[in-house]
XYZ file of C-alpha atoms in Angstrom:
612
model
C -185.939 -54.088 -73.567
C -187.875 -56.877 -75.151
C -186.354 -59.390 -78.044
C -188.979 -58.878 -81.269
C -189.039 -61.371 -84.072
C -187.066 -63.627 -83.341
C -184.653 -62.210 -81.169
C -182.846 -59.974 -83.171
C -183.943 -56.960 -82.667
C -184.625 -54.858 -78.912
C -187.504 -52.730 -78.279
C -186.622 -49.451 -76.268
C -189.348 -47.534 -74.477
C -188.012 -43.987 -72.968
C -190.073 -41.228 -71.383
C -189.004 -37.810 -71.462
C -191.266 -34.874 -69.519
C -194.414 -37.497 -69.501
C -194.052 -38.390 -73.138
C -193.418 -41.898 -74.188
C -191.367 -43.020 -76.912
C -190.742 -46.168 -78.606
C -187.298 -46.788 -80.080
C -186.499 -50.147 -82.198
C -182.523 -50.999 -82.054
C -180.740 -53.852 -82.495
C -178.729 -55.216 -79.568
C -175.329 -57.551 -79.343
C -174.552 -57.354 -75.117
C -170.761 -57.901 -74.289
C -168.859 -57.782 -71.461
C -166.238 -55.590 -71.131
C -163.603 -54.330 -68.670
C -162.591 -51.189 -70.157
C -164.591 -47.984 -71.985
C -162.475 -45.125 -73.827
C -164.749 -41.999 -75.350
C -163.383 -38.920 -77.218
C -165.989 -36.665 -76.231
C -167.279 -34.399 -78.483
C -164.819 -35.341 -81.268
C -164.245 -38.471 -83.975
C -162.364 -41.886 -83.117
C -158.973 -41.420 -81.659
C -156.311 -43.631 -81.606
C -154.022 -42.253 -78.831
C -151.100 -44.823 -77.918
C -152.365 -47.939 -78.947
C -156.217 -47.206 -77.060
C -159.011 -45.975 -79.749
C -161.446 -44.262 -78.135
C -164.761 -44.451 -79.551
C -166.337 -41.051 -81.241
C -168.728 -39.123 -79.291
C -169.572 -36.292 -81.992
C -173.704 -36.349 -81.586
C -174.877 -32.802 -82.324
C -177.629 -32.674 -80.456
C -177.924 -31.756 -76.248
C -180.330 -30.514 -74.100
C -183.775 -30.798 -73.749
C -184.104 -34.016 -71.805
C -181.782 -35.259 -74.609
C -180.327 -39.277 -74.470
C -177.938 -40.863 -76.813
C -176.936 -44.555 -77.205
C -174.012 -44.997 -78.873
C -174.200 -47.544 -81.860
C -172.264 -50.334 -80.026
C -174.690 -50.025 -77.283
C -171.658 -50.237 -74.717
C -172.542 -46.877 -73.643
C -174.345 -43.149 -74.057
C -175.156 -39.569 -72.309
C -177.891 -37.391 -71.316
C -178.140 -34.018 -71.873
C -180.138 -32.112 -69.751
C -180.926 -27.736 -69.591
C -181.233 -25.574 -71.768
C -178.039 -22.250 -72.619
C -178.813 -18.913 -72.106
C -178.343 -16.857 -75.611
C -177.295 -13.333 -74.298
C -173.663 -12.655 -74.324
C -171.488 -9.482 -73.638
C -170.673 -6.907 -76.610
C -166.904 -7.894 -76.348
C -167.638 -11.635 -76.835
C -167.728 -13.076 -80.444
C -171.003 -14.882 -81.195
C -168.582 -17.770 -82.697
C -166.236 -18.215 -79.639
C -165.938 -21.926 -80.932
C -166.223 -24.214 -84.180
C -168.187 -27.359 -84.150
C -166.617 -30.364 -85.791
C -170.036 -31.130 -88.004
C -171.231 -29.231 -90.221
C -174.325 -27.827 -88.638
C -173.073 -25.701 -85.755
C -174.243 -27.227 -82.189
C -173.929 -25.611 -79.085
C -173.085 -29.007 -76.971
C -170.218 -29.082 -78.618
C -166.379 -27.323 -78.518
C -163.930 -27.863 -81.040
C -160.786 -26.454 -81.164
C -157.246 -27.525 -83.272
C -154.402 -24.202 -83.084
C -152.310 -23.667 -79.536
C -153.072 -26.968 -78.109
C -149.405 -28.056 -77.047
C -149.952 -30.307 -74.535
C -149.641 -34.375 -75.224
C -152.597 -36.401 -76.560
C -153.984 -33.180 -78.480
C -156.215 -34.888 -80.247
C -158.091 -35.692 -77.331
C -158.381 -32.111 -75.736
C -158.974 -30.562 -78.801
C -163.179 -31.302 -78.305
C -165.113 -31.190 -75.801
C -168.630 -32.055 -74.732
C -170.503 -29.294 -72.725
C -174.150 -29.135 -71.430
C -176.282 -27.025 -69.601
C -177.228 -28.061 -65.885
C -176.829 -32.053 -66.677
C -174.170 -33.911 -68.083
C -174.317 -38.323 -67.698
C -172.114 -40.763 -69.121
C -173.650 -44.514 -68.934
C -170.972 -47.298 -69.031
C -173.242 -50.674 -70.075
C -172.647 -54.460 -69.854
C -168.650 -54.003 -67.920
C -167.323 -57.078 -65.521
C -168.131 -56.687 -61.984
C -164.957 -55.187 -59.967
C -162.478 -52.607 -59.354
C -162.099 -49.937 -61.889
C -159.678 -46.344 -62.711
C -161.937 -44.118 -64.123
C -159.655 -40.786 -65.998
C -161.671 -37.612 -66.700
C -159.884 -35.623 -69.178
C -160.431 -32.088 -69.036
C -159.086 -28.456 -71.034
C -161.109 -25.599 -71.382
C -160.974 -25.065 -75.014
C -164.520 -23.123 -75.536
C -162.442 -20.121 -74.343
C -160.795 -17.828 -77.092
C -158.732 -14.247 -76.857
C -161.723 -12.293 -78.112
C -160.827 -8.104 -78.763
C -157.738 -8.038 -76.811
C -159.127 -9.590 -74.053
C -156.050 -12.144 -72.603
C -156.159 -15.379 -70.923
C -155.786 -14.013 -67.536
C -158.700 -11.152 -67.463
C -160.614 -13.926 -69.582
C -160.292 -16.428 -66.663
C -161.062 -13.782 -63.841
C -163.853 -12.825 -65.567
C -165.626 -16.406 -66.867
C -165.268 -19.147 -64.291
C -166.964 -22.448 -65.313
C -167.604 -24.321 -61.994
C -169.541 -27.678 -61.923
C -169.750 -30.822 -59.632
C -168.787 -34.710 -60.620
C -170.300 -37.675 -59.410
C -169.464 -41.187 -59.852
C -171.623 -44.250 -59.296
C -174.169 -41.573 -57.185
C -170.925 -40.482 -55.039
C -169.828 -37.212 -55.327
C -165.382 -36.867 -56.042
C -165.353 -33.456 -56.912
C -167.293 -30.602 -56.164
C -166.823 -26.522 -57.534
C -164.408 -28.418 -59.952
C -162.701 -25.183 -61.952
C -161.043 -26.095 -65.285
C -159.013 -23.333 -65.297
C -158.034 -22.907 -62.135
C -156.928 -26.605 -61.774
C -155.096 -26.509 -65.475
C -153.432 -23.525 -64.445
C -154.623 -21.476 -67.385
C -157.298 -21.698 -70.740
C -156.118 -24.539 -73.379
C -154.000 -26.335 -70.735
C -154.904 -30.184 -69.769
C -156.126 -31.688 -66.621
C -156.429 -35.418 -65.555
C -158.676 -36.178 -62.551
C -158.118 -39.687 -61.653
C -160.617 -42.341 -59.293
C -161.243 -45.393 -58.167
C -164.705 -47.342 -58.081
C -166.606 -50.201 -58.231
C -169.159 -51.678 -60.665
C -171.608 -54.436 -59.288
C -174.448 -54.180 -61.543
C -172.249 -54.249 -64.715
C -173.160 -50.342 -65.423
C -171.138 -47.234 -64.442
C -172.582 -43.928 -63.959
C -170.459 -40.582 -64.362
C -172.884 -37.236 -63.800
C -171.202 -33.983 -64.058
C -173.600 -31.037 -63.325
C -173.797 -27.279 -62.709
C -174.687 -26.441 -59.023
C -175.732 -23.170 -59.885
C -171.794 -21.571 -59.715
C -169.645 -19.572 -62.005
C -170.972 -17.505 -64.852
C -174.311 -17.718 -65.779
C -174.433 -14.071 -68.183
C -172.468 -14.767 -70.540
C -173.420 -17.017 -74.003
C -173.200 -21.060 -74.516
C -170.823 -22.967 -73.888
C -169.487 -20.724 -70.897
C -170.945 -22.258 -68.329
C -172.320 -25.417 -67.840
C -169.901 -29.317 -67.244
C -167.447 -29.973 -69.673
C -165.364 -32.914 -70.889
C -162.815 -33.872 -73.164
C -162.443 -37.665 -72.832
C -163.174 -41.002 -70.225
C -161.436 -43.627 -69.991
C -162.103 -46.721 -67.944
C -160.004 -49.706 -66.923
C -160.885 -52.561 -64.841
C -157.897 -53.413 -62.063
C -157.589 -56.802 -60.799
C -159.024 -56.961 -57.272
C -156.603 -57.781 -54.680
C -156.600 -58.234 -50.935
C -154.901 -56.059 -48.678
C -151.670 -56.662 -46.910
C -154.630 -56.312 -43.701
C -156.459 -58.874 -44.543
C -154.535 -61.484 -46.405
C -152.499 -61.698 -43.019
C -156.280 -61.464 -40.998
C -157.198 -64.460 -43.557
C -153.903 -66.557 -42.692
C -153.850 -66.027 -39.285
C -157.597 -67.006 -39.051
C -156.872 -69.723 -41.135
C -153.767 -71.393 -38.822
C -155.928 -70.602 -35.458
C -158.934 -72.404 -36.781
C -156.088 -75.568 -38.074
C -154.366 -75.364 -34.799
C -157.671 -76.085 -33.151
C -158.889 -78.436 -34.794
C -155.654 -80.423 -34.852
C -155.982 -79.846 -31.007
C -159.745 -80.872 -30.590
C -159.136 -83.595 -32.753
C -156.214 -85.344 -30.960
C -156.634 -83.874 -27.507
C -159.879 -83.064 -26.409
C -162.872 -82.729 -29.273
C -163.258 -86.006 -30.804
C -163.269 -88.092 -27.023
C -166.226 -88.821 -24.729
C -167.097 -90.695 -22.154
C -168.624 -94.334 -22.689
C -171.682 -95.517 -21.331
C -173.731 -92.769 -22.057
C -177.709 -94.026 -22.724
C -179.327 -93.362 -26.260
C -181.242 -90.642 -24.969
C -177.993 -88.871 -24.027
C -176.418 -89.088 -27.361
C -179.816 -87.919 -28.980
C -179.707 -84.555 -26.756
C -175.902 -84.502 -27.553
C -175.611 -85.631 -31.575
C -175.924 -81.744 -32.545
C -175.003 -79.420 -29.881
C -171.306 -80.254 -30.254
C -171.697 -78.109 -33.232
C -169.052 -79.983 -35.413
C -167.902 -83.503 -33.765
C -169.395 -86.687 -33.506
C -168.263 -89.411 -31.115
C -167.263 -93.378 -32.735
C -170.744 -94.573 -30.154
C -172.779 -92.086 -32.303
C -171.413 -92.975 -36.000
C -171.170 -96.547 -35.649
C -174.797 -96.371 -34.243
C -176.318 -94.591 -37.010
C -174.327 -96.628 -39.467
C -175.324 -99.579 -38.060
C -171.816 -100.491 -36.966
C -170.909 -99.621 -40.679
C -172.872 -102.349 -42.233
C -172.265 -103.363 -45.817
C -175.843 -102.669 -46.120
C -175.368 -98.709 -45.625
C -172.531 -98.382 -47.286
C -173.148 -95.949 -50.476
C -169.143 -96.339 -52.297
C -165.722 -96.340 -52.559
C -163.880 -92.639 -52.088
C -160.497 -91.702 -52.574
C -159.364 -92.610 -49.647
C -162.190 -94.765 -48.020
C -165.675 -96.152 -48.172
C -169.015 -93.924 -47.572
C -171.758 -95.083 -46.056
C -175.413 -93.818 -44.835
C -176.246 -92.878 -41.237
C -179.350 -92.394 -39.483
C -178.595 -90.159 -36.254
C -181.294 -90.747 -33.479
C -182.962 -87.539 -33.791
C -183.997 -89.115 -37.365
C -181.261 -86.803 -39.441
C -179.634 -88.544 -42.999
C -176.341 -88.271 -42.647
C -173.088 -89.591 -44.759
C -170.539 -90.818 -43.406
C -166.680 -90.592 -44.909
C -164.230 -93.415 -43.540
C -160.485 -93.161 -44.027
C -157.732 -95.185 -42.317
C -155.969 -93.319 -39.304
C -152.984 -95.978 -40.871
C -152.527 -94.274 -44.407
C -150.715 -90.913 -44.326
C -152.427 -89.906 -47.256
C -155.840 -90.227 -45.257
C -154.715 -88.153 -41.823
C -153.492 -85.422 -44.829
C -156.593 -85.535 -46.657
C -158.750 -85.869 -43.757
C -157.089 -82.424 -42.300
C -157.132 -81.122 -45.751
C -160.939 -81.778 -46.453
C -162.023 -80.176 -42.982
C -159.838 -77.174 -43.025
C -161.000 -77.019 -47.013
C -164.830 -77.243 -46.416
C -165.117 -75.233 -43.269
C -164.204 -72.687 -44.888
C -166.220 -72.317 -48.060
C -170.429 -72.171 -48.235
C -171.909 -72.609 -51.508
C -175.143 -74.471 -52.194
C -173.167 -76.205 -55.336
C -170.704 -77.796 -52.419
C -171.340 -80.298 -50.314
C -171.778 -79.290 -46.496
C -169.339 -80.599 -44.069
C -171.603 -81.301 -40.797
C -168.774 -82.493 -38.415
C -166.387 -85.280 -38.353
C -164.519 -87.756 -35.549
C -161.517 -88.965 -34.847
C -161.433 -92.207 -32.303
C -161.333 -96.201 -32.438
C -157.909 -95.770 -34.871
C -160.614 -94.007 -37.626
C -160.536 -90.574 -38.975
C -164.294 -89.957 -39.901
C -166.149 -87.100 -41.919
C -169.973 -86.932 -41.362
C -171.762 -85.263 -44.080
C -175.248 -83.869 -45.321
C -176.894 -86.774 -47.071
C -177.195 -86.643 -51.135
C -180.216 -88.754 -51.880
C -179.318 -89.814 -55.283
C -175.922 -90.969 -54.303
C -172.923 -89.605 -56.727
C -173.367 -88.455 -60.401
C -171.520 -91.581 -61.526
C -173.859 -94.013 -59.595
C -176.563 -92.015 -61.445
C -174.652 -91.588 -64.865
C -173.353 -95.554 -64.682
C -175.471 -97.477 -62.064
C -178.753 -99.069 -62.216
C -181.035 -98.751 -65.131
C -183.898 -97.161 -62.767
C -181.782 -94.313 -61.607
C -180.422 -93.953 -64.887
C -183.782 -93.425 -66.782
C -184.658 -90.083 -64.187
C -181.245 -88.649 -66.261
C -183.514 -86.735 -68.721
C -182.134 -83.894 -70.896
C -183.372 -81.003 -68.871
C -181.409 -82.370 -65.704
C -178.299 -83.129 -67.037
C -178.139 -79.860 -68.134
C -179.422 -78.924 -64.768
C -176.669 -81.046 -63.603
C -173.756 -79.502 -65.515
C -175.044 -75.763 -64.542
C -174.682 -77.212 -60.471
C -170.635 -78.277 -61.037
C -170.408 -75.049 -63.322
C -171.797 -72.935 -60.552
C -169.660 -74.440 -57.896
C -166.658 -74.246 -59.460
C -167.255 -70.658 -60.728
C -167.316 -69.806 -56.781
C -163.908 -71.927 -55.925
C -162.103 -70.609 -58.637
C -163.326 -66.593 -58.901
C -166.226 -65.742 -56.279
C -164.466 -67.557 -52.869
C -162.065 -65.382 -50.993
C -159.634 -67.610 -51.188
C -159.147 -69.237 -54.512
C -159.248 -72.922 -54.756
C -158.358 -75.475 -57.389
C -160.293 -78.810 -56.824
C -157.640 -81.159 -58.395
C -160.447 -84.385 -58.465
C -163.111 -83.151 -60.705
C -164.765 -86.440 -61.759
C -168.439 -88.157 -61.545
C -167.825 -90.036 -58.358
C -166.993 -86.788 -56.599
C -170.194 -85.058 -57.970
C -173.196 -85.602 -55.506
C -176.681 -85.552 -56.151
C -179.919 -84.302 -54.118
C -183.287 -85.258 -54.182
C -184.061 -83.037 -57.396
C -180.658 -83.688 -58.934
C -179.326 -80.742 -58.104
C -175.169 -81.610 -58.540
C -172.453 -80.187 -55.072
C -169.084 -81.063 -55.728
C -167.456 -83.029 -52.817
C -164.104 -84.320 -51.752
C -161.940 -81.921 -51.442
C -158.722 -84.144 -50.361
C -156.604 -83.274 -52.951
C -158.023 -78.994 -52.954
C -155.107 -76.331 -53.077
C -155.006 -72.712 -52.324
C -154.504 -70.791 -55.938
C -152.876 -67.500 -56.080
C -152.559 -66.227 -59.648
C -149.371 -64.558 -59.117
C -147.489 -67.841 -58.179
C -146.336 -70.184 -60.711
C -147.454 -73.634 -59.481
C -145.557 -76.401 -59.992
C -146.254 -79.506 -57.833
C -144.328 -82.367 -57.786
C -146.734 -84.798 -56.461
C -149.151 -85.263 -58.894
C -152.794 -86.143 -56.952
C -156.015 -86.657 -59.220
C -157.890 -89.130 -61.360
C -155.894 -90.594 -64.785
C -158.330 -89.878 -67.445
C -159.667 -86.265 -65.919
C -156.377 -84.674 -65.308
C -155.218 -81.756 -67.549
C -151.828 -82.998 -69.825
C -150.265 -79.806 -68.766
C -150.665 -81.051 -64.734
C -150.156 -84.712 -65.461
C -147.113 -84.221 -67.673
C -145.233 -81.371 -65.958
C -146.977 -80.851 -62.505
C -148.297 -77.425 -63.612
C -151.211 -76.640 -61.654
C -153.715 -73.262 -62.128
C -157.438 -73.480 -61.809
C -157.196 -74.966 -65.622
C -157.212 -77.720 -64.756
C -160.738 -78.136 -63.105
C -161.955 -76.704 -66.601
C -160.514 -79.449 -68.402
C -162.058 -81.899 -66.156
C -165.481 -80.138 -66.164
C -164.991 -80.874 -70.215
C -164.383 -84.499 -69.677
C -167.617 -84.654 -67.198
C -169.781 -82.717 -69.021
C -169.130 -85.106 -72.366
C -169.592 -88.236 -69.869
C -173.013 -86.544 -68.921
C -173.839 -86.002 -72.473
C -172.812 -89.328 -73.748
C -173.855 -91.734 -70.530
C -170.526 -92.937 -71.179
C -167.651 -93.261 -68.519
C -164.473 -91.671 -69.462
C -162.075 -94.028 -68.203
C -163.684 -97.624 -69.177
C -165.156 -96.553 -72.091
C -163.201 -98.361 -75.528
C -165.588 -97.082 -78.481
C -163.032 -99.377 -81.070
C -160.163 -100.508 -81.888
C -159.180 -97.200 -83.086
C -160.270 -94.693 -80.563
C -158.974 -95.506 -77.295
C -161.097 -93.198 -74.997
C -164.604 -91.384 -74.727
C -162.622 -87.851 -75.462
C -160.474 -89.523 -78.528
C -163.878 -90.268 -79.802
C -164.920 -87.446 -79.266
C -162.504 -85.392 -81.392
C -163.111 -87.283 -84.134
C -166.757 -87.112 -84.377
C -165.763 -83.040 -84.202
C -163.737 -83.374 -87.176
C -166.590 -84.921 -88.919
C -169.165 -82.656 -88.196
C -170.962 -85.407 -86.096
C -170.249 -84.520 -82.480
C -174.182 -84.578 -81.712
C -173.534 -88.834 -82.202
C -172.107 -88.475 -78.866
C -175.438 -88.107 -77.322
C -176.325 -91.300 -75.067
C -178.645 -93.128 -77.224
C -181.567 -93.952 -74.098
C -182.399 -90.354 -74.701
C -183.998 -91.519 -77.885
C -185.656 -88.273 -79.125
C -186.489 -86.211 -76.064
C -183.302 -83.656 -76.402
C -182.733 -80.729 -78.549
C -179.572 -81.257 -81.065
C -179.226 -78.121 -81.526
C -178.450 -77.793 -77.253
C -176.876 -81.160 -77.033
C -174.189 -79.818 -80.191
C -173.626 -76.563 -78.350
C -173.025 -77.905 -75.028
C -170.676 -80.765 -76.742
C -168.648 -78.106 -78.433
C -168.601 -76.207 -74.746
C -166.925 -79.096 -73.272
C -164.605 -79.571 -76.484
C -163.348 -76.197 -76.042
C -162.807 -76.928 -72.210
C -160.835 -79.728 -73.197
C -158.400 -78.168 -75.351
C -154.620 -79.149 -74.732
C -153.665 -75.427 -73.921
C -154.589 -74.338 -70.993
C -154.330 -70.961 -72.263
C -157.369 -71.540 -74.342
C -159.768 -72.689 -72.247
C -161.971 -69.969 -70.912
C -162.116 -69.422 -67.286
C -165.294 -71.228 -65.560
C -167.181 -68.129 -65.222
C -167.211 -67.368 -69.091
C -168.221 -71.240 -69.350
C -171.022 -70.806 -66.836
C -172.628 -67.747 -68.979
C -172.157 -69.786 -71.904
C -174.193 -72.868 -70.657
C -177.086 -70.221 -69.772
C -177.010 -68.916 -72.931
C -177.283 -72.676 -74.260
C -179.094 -74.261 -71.340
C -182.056 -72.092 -71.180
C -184.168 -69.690 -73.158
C -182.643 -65.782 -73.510
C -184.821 -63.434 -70.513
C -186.947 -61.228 -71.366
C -185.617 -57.702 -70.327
C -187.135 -54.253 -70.707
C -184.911 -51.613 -71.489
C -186.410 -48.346 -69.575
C -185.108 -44.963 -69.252
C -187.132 -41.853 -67.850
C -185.831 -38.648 -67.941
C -188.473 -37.027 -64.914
C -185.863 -39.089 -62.402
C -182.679 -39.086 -63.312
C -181.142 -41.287 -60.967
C -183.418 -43.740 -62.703
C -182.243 -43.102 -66.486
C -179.761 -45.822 -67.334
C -180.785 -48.495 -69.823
C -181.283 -51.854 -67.982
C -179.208 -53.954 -70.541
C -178.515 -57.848 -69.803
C -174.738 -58.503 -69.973
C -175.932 -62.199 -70.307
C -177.699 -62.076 -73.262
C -176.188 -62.273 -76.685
C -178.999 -61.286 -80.044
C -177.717 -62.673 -82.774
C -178.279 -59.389 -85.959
């Protein structure tokens, strides 16, 4: 699919048998978690769920149909035999349109089972049936097949019984290229013509398309006129299920979890984090590394330089950082806390047990720590351009590399990393300290969220209410602050907060803009109300942004900031949104070719949105 004038309209190129054929529509992607179709019939609204209609006359011949939300379609593939037995009416079914089609069954009398309206049409074709689900959330979904064989009818005296010995429809189902059925028999299954059948599964969508292929294998009648042979289906329905652990593995998780505590509690204390002194320089070198993840006091305070004022890069949370040089030439980052301060030993256990566990390249990377000389010490991969707030608030020089294009680049990095804590990690993680200072920087600006004293295992089942309230005044969420209610919201409303301190160059907690606003975000509301958010924008930009982006990305951390939590979106939706704002919309090429069929789904990008 390309975007044509504009963007507002998609070009679709299909091939069919070696013929290509262009096909302009117009395209609005969304992500869903759910599909409901009435095959072969009108909208239904069956309790509370519409499905969407599904009464396209035409079948066969290499046939494809998108439906006009583009959320989904079918292709039709074979062609029906015409012959038929003298006993059999040529009209064994009515079509609901008015031109009659043979891909469809329609059917309204002795239908008693619930949800008529649903089995009372059908969609049939005649080797190959597909049903593409476009643009749905990565995860776990049911997927219902609804099923009655209503192209059946008492012809001449013929019953239900001899009709059923004598025509047997038999086709195979496959789901996402698996096969979960196979010489599936309406009428054998429903126990009898007109009777209702639910076949229910379980799968998984990863590329945000599902693919459901009934087909005829060649079994059952084959004599006999249209619609008596050949797949057949009254409805879908599709419904994403949250995806949850095991009872296996949760407890495989926490036991790993407590071993890997226990031992580094052990190493720590015990064994780990002591050496022997007087080893020579050229010792350490051949040891700084191969002790995988602990450093001795001898090798920090070397590469610090005895922690000279000189090296040091900050203040943390709990402690100063400074910059090491190991002898083997590596940049390191050293983390100091006070062995003396019980809120260091926690968050020094904390941070390691956090970190060790979680790989992103939006996160910092734990390389080891030590624990000797009365000193709890984290050693970490060295940011070159020190911490987003030394960037956002320090020196003039560093601040005039902050162009447009990075801090956008820069707000995409803490979106990205906190997209995997909160939805992508196994185990769910609410930061609790969002906030420049804990925002690193690399050589090309590329932003990894550190400190992770204050991080807490999430579970979105629990109701979290903590009644030690840890964070930064001026980034924490009211509802958290206030009552000590605690769910991954609360990152997104400091993510808002940062992201206006990145637009603005302004810091959040110093700033006074007058005597009436008293903070960077009461400013910033008003400047909403007035239409005039864009003012936000820090003024050493000059002219080298786009308004238009720096408005949209304003709003974007407005909405993050909004009092109820309940109204902030999740960081994931906020990450898609910042593509959509923070770069230009992908090309994408919407392809289907009917010689192949495993390769005839549209390729349609959940990500982007065409405006009509």
């Amino acid at each position: 699919m390309r975007w044509l004038g504009g963007g507002s309209v998609g070009l679709v190129r299909i091939r069919f048998c070696g013929v290509r054929v262009f096909k302009l529509i117009s395209v609005k992607s969304v992500v869903d978690d759910h599909l409901y179709i009435n095959c072969g019939g009108g909208v239904a609204s069956i309790n509370g769920t519409e499905y969407e209609a599904d009464n396209e006359t035409l079948g066969g011949s290499s046939h494809f149909f998108l439906s006009p939300n583009k959320k989904w379609g079918y292709s039709s593939m074979g062609s029906f035999s015409e012959s038929y037995p003298g006993w059999w009416s040529p009209s064994p079914f009515r079509s609901p349109s008015p031109s009659q089609s043979k891909y469809l069954s329609y059917k309204t009398c002795d239908l008693n089972m619930s949800d008529a309206i649903l089995y009372s049409t059908a969609r049939i074709a005649p080797i190959s049936l597909k049903y593409y689900g476009f643009c749905l959330k990565n995860g776990h979904y049911i997927v219902k097949l609804h099923f009655a064989e209503i192209a059946w009818n008492q012809q001449r005296g013929l019953n239900q019984t001899k009709l059923s010995s004598t025509l047997k429809r038999i086709f195979n189902v496959k789901i996402q290229d698996k096969q979960v059925m196979t010489n599936f028999n309406i009428v054998e299954q429903a126990k009898g013509v007109d009777q209702s059948i639910t076949q229910e599964f379980e799968v998984h969508v990863n590329n945000s398309q599902l693919e459901i292929h009934l087909y005829w294998a060649g079994k059952g009648s084959t004599g006999y006129r249209f619609s008596q042979y050949g797949p057949l289906i009254s409805g879908i329905s599709v419904h994403r299920v949250k995806d949850k652990l095991s009872p296996l593995v949760i407890a495989g998780i926490v036991a790993s979890a407590l071993l890997i505590v226990a031992l580094a509690l052990l190493l720590l204390w015990e064994l780990g984090c002591f050496r022997k002194k007087g080893l020579h320089d050229e010792e350490l070198k051949g040891m700084e590394l191969l002790s995988g993840s602990f450093f001795n006091a001898r090798q920090i305070k070397a590469a610090t330089q005895n922690f000279s004022p000189a090296m040091k890069l900050g203040e943390g949370g709990f402690g100063s950082v400074y910059k090491g040089v190991l002898l083997n030439g590596t940049a390191i980052a050293v983390k100091q806390l006070s062995s003396k301060s019980g809120q260091g030993i926690h968050e020094f256990v904390n941070e390691v047990g956090t970190i060790s566990a979680l790989q992103h390249p939006n996160l910092v990377k734990l390389l080891g720590c030590c624990a000797e000389d009365n000193q709890l010490l984290l050693v970490y991969e060295f940011m070159e351009n020190n911490s987003l707030a030394h960037a956002l608030f320090g020196p003039n020089e560093v601040r005039s590399r902050l162009n447009w294009p990075t801090r956008v680049q820069i707000c995409l990095g803490i979106a990205k990393g906190l997209t995997f804590l909160h939805e992508e990690s196994k185990l769910k993680i609410v930061h609790r300290d969002i906030k420049p200072t804990n925002i690193l920087l690399d050589k090309d600006f590329n932003a990894k969220i550190s400190d992770f004293g204050f991080a807490k295992l999430y579970e979105e089942e629990v109701t979290h209410v903590v009644t030690k309230i840890a964070g930064t005044t001026g980034y924490m969420a009211p509802e958290y602050a206030m009552r000590g209610h605690l769910t991954n919201k609360a990152d997104v409303y400091s993510f808002g907060v940062v992201t206006l301190e990145i637009v603005s160059g302004k810091n959040s907690t110093s700033y006074r803009p007058n005597d009436e606003n008293v903070y960077l975000l009461d400013l910033a509301y008003v400047l909403q109300q007035k239409g005039n958010l864009v003012e936000l924008v820090d003024p050493s930009l000059g002219s080298d942004y786009s308004s238009e982006q720096a408005n949209t990305i304003l709003e974007l951390a407005m909405s993050c900031t909004n009092p109820s939590p309940s109204l902030r979106r999740p960081m994931s939706e906020n990450l898609v949104a910042l593509h959509k704002k923070g770069h230009q919309m992908p090309i994408v090429l919407l392809k289907l070719s009917a010689k192949r069929l495993k390769n005839s789904i549209p390729s349609v990008d959940c990500s982007a949105e065409i405006t009509r």
